[in-house]
mmCIF file of C-alpha atoms and ligand atoms in Angstrom:
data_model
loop_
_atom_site.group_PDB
_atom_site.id
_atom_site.type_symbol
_atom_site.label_atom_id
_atom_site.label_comp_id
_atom_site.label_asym_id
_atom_site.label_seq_id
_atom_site.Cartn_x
_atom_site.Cartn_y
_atom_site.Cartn_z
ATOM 1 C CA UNK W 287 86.030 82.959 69.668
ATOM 2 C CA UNK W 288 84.010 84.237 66.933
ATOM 3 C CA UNK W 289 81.525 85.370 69.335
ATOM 4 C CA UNK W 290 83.183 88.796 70.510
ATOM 5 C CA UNK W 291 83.149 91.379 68.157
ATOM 6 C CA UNK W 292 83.498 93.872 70.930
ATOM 7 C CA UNK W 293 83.983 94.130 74.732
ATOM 8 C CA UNK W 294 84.192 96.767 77.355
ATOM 9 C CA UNK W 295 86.587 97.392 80.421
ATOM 10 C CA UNK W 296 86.000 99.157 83.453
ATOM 11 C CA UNK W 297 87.653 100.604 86.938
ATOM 12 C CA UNK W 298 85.103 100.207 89.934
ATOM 13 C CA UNK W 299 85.375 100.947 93.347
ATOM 14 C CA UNK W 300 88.712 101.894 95.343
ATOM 15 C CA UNK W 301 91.398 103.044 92.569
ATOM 16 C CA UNK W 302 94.410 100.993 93.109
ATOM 17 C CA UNK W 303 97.795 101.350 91.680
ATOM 18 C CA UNK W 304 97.806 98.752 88.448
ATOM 19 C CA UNK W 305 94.904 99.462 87.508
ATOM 20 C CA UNK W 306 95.807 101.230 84.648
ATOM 21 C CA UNK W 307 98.476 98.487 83.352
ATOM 22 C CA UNK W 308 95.480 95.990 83.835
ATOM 23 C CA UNK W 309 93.453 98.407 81.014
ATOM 24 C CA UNK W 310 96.099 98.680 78.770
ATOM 25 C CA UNK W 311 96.855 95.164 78.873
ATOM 26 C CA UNK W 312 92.637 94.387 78.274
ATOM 27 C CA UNK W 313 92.311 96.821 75.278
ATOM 28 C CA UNK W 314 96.048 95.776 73.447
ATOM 29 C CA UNK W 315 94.965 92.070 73.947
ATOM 30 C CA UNK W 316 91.474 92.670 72.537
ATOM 31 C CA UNK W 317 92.574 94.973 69.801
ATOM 32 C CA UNK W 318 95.612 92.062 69.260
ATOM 33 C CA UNK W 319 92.540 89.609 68.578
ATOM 34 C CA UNK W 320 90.471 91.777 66.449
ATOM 35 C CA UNK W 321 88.089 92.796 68.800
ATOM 36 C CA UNK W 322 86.871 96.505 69.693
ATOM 37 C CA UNK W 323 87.051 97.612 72.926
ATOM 38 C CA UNK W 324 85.383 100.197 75.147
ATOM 39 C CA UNK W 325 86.489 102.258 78.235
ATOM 40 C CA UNK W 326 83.678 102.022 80.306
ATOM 41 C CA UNK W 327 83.930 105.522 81.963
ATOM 42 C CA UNK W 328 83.865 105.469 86.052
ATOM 43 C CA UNK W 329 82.845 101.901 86.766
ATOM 44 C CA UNK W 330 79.573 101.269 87.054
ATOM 45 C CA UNK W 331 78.427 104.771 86.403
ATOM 46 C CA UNK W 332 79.323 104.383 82.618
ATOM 47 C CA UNK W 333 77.143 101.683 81.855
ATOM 48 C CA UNK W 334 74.344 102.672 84.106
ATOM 49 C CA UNK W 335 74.932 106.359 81.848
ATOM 50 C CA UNK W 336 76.145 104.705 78.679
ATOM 51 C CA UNK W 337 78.987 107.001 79.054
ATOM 52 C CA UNK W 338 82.282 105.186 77.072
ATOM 53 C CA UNK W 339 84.962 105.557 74.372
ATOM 54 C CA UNK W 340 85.584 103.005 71.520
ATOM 55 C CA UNK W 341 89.468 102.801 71.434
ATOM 56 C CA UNK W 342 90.803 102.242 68.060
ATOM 57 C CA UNK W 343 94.061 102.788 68.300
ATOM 58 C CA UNK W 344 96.594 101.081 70.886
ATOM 59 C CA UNK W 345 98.654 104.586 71.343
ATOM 60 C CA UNK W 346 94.853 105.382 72.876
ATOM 61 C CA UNK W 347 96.409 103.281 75.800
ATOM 62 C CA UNK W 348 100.377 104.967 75.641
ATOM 63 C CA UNK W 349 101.870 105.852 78.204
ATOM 64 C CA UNK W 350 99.529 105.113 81.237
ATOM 65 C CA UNK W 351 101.160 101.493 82.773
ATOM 66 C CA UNK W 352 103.695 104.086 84.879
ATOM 67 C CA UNK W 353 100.441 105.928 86.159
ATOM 68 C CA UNK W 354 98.693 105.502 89.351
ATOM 69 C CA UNK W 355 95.172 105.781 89.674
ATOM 70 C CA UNK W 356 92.631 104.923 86.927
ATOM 71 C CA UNK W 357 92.281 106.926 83.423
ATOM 72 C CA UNK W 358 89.029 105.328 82.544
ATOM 73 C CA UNK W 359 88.207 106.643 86.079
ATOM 74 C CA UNK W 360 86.111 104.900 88.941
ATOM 75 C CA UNK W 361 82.960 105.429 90.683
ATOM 76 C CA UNK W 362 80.903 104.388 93.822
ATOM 77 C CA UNK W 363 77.377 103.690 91.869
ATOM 78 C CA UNK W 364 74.615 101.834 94.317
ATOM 79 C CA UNK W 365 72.359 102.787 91.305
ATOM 80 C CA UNK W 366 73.581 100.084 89.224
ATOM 81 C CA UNK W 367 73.104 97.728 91.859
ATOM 82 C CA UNK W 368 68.808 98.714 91.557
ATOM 83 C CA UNK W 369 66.434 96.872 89.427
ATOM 84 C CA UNK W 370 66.873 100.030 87.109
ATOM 85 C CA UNK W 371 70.420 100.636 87.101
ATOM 86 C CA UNK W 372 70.802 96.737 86.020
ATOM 87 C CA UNK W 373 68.459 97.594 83.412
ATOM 88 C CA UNK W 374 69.914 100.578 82.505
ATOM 89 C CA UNK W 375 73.081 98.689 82.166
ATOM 90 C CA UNK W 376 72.089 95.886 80.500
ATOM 91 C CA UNK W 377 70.659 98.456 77.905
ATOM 92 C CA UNK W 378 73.358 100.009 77.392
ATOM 93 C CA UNK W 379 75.692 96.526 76.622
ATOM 94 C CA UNK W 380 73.077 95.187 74.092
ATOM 95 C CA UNK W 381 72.548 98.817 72.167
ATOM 96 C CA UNK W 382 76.604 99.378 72.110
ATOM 97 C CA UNK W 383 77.173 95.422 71.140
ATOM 98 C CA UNK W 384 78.947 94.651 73.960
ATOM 99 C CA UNK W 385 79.679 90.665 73.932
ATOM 100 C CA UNK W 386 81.652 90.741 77.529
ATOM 101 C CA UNK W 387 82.855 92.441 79.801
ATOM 102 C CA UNK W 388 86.248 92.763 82.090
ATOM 103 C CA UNK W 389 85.559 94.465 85.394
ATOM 104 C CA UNK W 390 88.541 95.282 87.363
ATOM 105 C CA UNK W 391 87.686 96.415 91.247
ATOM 106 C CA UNK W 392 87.525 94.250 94.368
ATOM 107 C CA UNK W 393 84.218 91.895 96.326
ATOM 108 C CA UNK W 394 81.798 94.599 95.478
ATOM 109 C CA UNK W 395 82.383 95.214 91.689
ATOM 110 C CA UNK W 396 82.607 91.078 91.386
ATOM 111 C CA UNK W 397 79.301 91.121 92.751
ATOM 112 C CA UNK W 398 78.105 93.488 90.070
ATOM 113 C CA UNK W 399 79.761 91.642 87.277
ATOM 114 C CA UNK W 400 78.123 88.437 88.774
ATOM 115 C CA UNK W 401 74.539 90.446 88.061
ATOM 116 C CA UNK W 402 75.786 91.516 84.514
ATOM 117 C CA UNK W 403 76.444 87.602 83.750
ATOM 118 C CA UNK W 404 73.394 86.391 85.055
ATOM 119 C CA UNK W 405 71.440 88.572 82.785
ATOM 120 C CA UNK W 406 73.583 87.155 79.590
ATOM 121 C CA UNK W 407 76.365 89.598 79.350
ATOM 122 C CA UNK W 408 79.771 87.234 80.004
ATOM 123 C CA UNK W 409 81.932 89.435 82.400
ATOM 124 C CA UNK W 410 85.230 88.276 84.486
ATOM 125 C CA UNK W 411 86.625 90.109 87.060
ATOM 126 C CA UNK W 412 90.577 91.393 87.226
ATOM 127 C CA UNK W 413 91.027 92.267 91.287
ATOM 128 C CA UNK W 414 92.494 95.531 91.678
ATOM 129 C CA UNK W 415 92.679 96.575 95.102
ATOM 130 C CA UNK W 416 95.508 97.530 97.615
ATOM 131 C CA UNK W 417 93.998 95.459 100.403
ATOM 132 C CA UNK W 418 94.499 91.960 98.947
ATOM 133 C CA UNK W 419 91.097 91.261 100.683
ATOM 134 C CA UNK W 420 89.951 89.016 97.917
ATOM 135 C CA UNK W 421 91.076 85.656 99.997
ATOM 136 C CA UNK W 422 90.526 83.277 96.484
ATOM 137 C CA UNK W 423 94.054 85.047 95.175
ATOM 138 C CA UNK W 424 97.555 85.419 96.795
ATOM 139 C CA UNK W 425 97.520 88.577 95.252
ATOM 140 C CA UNK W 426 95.697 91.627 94.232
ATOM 141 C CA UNK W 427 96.321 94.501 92.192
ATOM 142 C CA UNK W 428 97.645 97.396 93.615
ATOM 143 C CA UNK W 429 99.077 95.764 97.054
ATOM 144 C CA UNK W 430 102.780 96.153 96.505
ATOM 145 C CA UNK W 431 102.900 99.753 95.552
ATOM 146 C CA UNK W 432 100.665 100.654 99.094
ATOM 147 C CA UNK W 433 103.093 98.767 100.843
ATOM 148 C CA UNK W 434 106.025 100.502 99.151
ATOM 149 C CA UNK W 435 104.266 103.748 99.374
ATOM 150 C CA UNK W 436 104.073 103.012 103.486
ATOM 151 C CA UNK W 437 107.412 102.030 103.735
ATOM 152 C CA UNK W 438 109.125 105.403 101.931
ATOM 153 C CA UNK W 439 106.376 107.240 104.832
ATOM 154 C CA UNK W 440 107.476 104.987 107.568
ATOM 155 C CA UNK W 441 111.589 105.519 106.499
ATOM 156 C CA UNK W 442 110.716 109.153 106.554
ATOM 157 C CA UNK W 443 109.539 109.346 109.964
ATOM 158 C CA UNK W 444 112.374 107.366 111.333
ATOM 159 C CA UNK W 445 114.388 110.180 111.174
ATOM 160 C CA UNK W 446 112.654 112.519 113.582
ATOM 161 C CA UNK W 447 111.844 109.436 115.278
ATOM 162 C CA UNK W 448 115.072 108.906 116.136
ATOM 163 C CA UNK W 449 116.386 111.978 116.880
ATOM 164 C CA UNK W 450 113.587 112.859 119.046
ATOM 165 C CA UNK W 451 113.841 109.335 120.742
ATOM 166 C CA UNK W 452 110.102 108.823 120.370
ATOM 167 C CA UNK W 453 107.337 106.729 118.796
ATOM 168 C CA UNK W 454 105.781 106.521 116.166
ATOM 169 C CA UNK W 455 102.180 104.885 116.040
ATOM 170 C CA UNK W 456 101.006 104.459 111.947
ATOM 171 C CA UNK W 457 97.732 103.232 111.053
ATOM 172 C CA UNK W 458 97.597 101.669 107.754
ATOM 173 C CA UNK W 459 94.771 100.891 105.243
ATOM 174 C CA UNK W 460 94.050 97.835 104.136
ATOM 175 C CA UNK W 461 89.618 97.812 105.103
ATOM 176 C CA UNK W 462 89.184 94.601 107.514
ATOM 177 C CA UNK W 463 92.013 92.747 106.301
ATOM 178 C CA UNK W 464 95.527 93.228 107.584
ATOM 179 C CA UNK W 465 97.909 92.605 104.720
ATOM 180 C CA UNK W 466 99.339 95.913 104.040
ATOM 181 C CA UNK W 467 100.140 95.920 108.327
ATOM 182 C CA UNK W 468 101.576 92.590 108.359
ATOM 183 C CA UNK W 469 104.051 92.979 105.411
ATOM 184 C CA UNK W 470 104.749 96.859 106.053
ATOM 185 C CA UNK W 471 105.448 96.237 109.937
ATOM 186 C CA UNK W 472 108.424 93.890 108.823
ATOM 187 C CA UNK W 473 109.499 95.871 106.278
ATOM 188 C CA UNK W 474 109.993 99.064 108.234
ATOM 189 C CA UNK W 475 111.467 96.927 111.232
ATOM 190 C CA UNK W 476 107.997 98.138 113.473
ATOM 191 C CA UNK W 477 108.062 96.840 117.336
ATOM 192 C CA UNK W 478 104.798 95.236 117.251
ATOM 193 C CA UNK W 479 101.781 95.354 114.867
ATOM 194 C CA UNK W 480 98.289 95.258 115.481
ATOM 195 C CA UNK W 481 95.816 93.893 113.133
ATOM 196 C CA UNK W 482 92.034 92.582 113.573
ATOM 197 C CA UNK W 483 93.284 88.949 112.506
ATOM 198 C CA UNK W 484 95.052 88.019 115.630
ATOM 199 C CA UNK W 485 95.031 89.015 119.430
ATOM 200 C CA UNK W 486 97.052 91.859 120.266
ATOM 201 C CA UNK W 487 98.812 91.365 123.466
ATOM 202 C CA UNK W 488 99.161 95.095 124.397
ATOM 203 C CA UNK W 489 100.702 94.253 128.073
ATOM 204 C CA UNK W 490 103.395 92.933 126.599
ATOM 205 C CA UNK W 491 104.093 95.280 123.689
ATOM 206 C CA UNK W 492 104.478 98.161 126.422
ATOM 207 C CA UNK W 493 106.647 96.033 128.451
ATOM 208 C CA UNK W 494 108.736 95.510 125.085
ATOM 209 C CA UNK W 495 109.043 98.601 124.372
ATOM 210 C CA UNK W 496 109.832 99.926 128.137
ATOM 211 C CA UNK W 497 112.908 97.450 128.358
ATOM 212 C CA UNK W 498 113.986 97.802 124.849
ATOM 213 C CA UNK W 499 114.318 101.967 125.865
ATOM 214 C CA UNK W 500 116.235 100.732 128.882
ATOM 215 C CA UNK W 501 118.574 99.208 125.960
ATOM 216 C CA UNK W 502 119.299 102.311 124.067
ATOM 217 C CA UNK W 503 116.465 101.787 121.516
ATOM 218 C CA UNK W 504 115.837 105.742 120.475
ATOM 219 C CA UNK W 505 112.956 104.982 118.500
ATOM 220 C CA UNK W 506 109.966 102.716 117.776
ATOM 221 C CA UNK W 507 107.414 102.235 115.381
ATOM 222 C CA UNK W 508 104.369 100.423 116.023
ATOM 223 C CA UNK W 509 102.035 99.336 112.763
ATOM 224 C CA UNK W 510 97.879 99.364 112.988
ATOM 225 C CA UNK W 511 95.510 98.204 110.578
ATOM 226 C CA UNK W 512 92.369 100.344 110.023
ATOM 227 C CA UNK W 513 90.762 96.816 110.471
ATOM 228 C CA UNK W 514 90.689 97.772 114.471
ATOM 229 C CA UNK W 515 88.780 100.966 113.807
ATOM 230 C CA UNK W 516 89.911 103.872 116.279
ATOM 231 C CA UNK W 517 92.652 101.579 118.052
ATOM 232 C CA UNK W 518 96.039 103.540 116.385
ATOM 233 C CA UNK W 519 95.026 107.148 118.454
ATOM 234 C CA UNK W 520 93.912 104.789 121.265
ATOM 235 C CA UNK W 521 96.958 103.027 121.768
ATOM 236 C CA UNK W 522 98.906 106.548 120.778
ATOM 237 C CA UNK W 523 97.966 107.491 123.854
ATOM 238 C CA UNK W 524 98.512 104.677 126.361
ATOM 239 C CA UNK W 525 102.002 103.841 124.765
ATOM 240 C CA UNK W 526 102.609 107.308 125.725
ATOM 241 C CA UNK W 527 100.920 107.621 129.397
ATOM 242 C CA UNK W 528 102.656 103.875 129.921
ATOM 243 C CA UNK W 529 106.136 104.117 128.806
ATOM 244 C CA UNK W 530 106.497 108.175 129.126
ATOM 245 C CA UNK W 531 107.944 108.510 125.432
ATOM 246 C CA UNK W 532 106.537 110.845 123.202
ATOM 247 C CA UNK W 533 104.353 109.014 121.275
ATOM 248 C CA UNK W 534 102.772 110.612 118.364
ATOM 249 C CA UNK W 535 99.975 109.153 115.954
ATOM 250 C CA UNK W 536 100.444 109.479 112.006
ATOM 251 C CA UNK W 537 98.358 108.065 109.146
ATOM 252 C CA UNK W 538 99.672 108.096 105.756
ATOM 253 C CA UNK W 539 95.538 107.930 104.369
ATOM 254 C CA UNK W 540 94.785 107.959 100.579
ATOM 255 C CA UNK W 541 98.425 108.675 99.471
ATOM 256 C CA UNK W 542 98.583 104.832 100.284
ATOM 257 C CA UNK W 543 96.956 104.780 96.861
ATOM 258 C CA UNK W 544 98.476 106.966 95.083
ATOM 259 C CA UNK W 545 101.920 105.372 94.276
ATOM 260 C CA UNK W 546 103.865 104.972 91.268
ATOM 261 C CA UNK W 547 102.750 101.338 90.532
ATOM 262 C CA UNK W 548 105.941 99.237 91.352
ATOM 263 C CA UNK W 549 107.230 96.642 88.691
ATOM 264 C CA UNK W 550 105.358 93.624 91.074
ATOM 265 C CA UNK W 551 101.972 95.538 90.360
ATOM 266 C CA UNK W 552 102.533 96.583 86.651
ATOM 267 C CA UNK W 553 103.733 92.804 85.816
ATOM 268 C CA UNK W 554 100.857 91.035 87.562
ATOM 269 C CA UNK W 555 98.524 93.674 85.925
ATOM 270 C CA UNK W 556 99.766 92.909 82.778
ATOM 271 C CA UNK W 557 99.325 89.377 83.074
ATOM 272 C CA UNK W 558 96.174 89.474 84.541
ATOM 273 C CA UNK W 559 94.255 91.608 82.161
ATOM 274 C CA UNK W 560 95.853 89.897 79.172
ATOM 275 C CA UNK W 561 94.365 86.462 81.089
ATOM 276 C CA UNK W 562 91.297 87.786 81.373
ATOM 277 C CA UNK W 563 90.964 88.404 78.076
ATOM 278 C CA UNK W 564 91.813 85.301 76.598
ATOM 279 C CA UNK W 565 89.669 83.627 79.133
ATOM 280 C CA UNK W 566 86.493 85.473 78.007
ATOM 281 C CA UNK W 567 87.155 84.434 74.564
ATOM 282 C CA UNK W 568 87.622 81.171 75.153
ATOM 283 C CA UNK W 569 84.281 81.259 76.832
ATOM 284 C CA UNK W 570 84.600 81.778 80.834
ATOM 285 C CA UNK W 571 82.591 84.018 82.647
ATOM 286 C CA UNK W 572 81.255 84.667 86.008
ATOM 287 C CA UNK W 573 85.216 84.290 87.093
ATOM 288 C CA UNK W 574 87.434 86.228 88.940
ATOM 289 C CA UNK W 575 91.154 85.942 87.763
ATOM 290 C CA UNK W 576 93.688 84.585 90.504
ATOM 291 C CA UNK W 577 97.157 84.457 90.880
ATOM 292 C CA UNK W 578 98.257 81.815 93.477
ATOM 293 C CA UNK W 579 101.619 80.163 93.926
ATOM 294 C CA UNK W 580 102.723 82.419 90.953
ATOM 295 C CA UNK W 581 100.444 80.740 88.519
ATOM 296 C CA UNK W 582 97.447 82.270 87.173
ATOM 297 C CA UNK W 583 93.924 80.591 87.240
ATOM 298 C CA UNK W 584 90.115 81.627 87.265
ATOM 299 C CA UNK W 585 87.650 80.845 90.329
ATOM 300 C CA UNK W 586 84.065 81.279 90.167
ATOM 301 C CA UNK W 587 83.101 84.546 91.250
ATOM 302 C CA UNK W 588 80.481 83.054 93.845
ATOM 303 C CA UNK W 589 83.205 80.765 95.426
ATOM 304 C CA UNK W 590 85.139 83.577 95.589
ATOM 305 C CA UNK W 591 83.059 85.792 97.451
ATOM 306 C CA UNK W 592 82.158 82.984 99.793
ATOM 307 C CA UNK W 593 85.650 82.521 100.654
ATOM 308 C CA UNK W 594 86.071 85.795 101.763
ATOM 309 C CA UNK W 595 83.051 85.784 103.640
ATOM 310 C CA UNK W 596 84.351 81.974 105.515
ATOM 311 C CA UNK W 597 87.626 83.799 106.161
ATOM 312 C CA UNK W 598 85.778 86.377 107.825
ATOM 313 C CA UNK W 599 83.372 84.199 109.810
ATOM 314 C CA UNK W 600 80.570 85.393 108.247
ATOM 315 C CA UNK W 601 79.440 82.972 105.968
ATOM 316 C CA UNK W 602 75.517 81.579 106.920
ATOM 317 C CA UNK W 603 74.232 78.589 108.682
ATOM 318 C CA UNK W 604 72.493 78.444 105.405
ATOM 319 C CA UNK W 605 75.563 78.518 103.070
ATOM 320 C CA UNK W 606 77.673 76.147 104.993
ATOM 321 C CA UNK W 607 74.994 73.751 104.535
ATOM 322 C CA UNK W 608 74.772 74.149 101.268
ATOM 323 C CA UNK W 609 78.334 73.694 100.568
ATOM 324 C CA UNK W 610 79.513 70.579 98.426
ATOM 325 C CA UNK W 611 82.149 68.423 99.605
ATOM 326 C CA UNK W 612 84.773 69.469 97.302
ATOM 327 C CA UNK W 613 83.823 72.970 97.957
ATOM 328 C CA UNK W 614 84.237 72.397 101.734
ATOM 329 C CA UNK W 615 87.299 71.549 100.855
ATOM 330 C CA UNK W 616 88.619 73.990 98.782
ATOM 331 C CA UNK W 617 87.243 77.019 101.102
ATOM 332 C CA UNK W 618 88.179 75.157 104.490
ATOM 333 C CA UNK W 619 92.105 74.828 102.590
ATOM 334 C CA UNK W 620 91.932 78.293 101.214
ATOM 335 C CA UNK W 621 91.349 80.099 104.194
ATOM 336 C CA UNK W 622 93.792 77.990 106.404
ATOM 337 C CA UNK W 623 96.864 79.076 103.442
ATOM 338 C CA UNK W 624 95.839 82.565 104.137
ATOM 339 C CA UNK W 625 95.493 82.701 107.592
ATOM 340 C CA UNK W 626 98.991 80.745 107.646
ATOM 341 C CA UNK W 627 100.492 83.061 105.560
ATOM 342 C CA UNK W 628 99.220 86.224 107.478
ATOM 343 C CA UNK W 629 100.277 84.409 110.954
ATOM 344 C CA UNK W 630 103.589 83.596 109.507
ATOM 345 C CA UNK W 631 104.476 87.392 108.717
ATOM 346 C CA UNK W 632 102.566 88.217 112.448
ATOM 347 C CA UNK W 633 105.469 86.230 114.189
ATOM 348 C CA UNK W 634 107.808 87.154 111.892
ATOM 349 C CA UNK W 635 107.592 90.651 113.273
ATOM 350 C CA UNK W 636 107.698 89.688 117.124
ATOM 351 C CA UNK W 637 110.425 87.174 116.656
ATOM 352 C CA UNK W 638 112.928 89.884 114.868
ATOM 353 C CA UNK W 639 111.587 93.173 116.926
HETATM 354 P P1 ADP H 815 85.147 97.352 95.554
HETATM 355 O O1 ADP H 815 84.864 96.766 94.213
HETATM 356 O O2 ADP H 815 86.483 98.015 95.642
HETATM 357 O O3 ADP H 815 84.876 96.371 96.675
HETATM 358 P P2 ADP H 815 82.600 98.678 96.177
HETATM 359 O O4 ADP H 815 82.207 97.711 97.238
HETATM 360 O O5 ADP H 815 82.346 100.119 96.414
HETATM 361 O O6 ADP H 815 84.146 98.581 95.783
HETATM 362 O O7 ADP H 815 81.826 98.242 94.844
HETATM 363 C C1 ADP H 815 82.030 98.926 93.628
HETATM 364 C C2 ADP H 815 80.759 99.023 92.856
HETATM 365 O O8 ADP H 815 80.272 97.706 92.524
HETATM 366 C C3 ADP H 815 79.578 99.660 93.605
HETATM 367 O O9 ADP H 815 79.602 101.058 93.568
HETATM 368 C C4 ADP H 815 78.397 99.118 92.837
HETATM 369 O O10 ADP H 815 78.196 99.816 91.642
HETATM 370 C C5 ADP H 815 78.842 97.706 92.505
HETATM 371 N N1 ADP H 815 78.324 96.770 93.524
HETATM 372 C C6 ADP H 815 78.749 96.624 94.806
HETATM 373 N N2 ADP H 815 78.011 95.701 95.463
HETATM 374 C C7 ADP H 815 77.104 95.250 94.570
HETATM 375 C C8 ADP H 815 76.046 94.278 94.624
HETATM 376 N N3 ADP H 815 75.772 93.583 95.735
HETATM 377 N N4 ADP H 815 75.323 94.062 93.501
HETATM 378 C C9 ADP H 815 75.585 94.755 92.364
HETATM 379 N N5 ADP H 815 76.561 95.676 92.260
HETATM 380 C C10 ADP H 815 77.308 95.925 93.324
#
């Protein structure tokens, strides 16, 4: 423990609602142990830059767990991922005495972090991002407030929905993963949802929708996930030239981010950036904090990312040779949970439309 004098934290990548109760949670921890700690200003960029802020003071932190977005700020920065950014980054660690680092962003600032580690610098990642598309955790920073945020857009176009009798087709962020589809669509009571996980049976949606009109139903919502890129306006369209209802397309974009962070994604911040923490000083790096089944753990950052990339099909001949028994095991088990637990919400939607 004596080892860390001083650490940094940074935002990287999408900004996600939590973010900024994950950085008050790292600095009040660090400051808690004795330890200094920097904002690393806008990711990436601030250590490529050497552009950060010794906080001394806890009140330095006040006041910013209610706020959405990040106050330390976030960048894209594809410089730090050159030769010379790494350098350049490295620098700037040993000449400010940074002894770790907590990186809090989703697959592509993990990857970074895994660079910073390799070259001596212990760093753990926090994941903070509103698509939950970080398959080695049940959860992910940010997630619950984009869903909330949905929901409030969805409820508010129920009403002309309704009144108009028409439909409403909502395409929803979430990148190539369809969490923020699946749990919105049966929270806002949608007819059908359409995400790149599963088939979409569009036949039969139409047909659903046609008799359910013959019913009384006034209005309808269907859910999309940007993971099917252009398919909400598609399907706008045919829903419309298929069932004749007005059907119009709506897209609630970055204000998806932009939430009040809801208790659910200031508590997990909270927890996780305090973890993360106390797992760097007890000498863990290269990790990426998880919460599953409600308890919090660490998984290596390379597992992690290969995970994501099994859940996705994408992993290489080469790396599924490669993989160890147990780690076979683990991914093969990981990705069956989450697919399981994305199906599960998937029917859940049909069988209470
Ligand atoms: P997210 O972390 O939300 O997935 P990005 O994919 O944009 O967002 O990654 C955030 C930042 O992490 C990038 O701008 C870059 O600085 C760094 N990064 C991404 N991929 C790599 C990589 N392969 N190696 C090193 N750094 C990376």
């Amino acid at each position: 423990m004596a080892k860390f004098r001083r650490i940094g934290v940074l935002t990287s990548g999408g900004d996600a609602p939590g973010m900024n109760a994950a950085v008050r949670a790292v600095v009040r921890t660090g400051l808690a142990h004795g330890i200094e700690v920097y904002a690393i200003m806008e990711g990436y960029k601030g250590l490529v830059e050497n552009n950060m802020r010794l906080i001394k003071n806890p009140s330095e932190v006040s006041n910013i767990i209610g706020q959405s977005g990040t106050a330390i700020y976030t960048e894209r920065c594809p410089e730090f991922a050159t030769e010379e950014g790494m350098a350049a980054a490295i620098k700037t660690c040993r000449e400010n005495q940074i002894d770790g680092i907590i990186a809090i962003g989703g697959d592509g600032t993990f990857r970074g972090a895994t660079d910073i580690a390799s070259r001596g610098i212990p760093t753990i990642g926090v994941p903070g991002t509103i698509d939950n598309d970080i398959a080695a955790t049940d959860y992910t920073i940010g997630l619950d407030t984009a869903c909330n945020t949905v929901v409030t857009f969805v409820d508010s176009l129920r009403a002309t929905c309704e009144s108009h009798a028409r439909c409403n087709v909502v395409e929803v962020m979430g990148r190539h993963a369809g969490h923020i589809a699946l749990r919105t669509a049966v929270a806002t009571g949608a007819v059908a949802v359409a995400v790149a996980e599963f088939d979409f049976d569009e036949d039969e949606v139409i047909k659903n929708i046609i008799e359910k009109r013959k019913a009384g139903k006034r209005g309808f919502v269907v859910i999309v996930s940007e993971g099917i890129p252009g398919y909400a306006e598609k399907l706008t369209k045919i829903i419309e030239q298929k069932t004749g209802i007005v059907t119009r397309f709506c897209c609630p974009a970055h204000v998806q981010r932009g939430g009040i962070p809801t208790l659910e994604d200031r508590l997990t911040a909270s927890e996780m950036g305090e973890y993360a923490v106390k797992q760097l000083l007890d000498g863990k790096s290269d990790v990426v904090i998880c919460k599953n089944g409600g308890k919090l753990c660490t998984v290596d950052i390379s597992r992690a990312l290969k995970v994501d990339r099994m859940l996705k099909g994408k992993l290489t001949a080469e790396e599924e040779a490669a993989l160890t028994p147990e780690e076979r095991e683990y991914m093969t088990a990981r990705c069956a949970e989450v697919r399981a637990n994305m199906k599960a919400l998937y029917d859940l939607v049909y069988e209470i439309r």
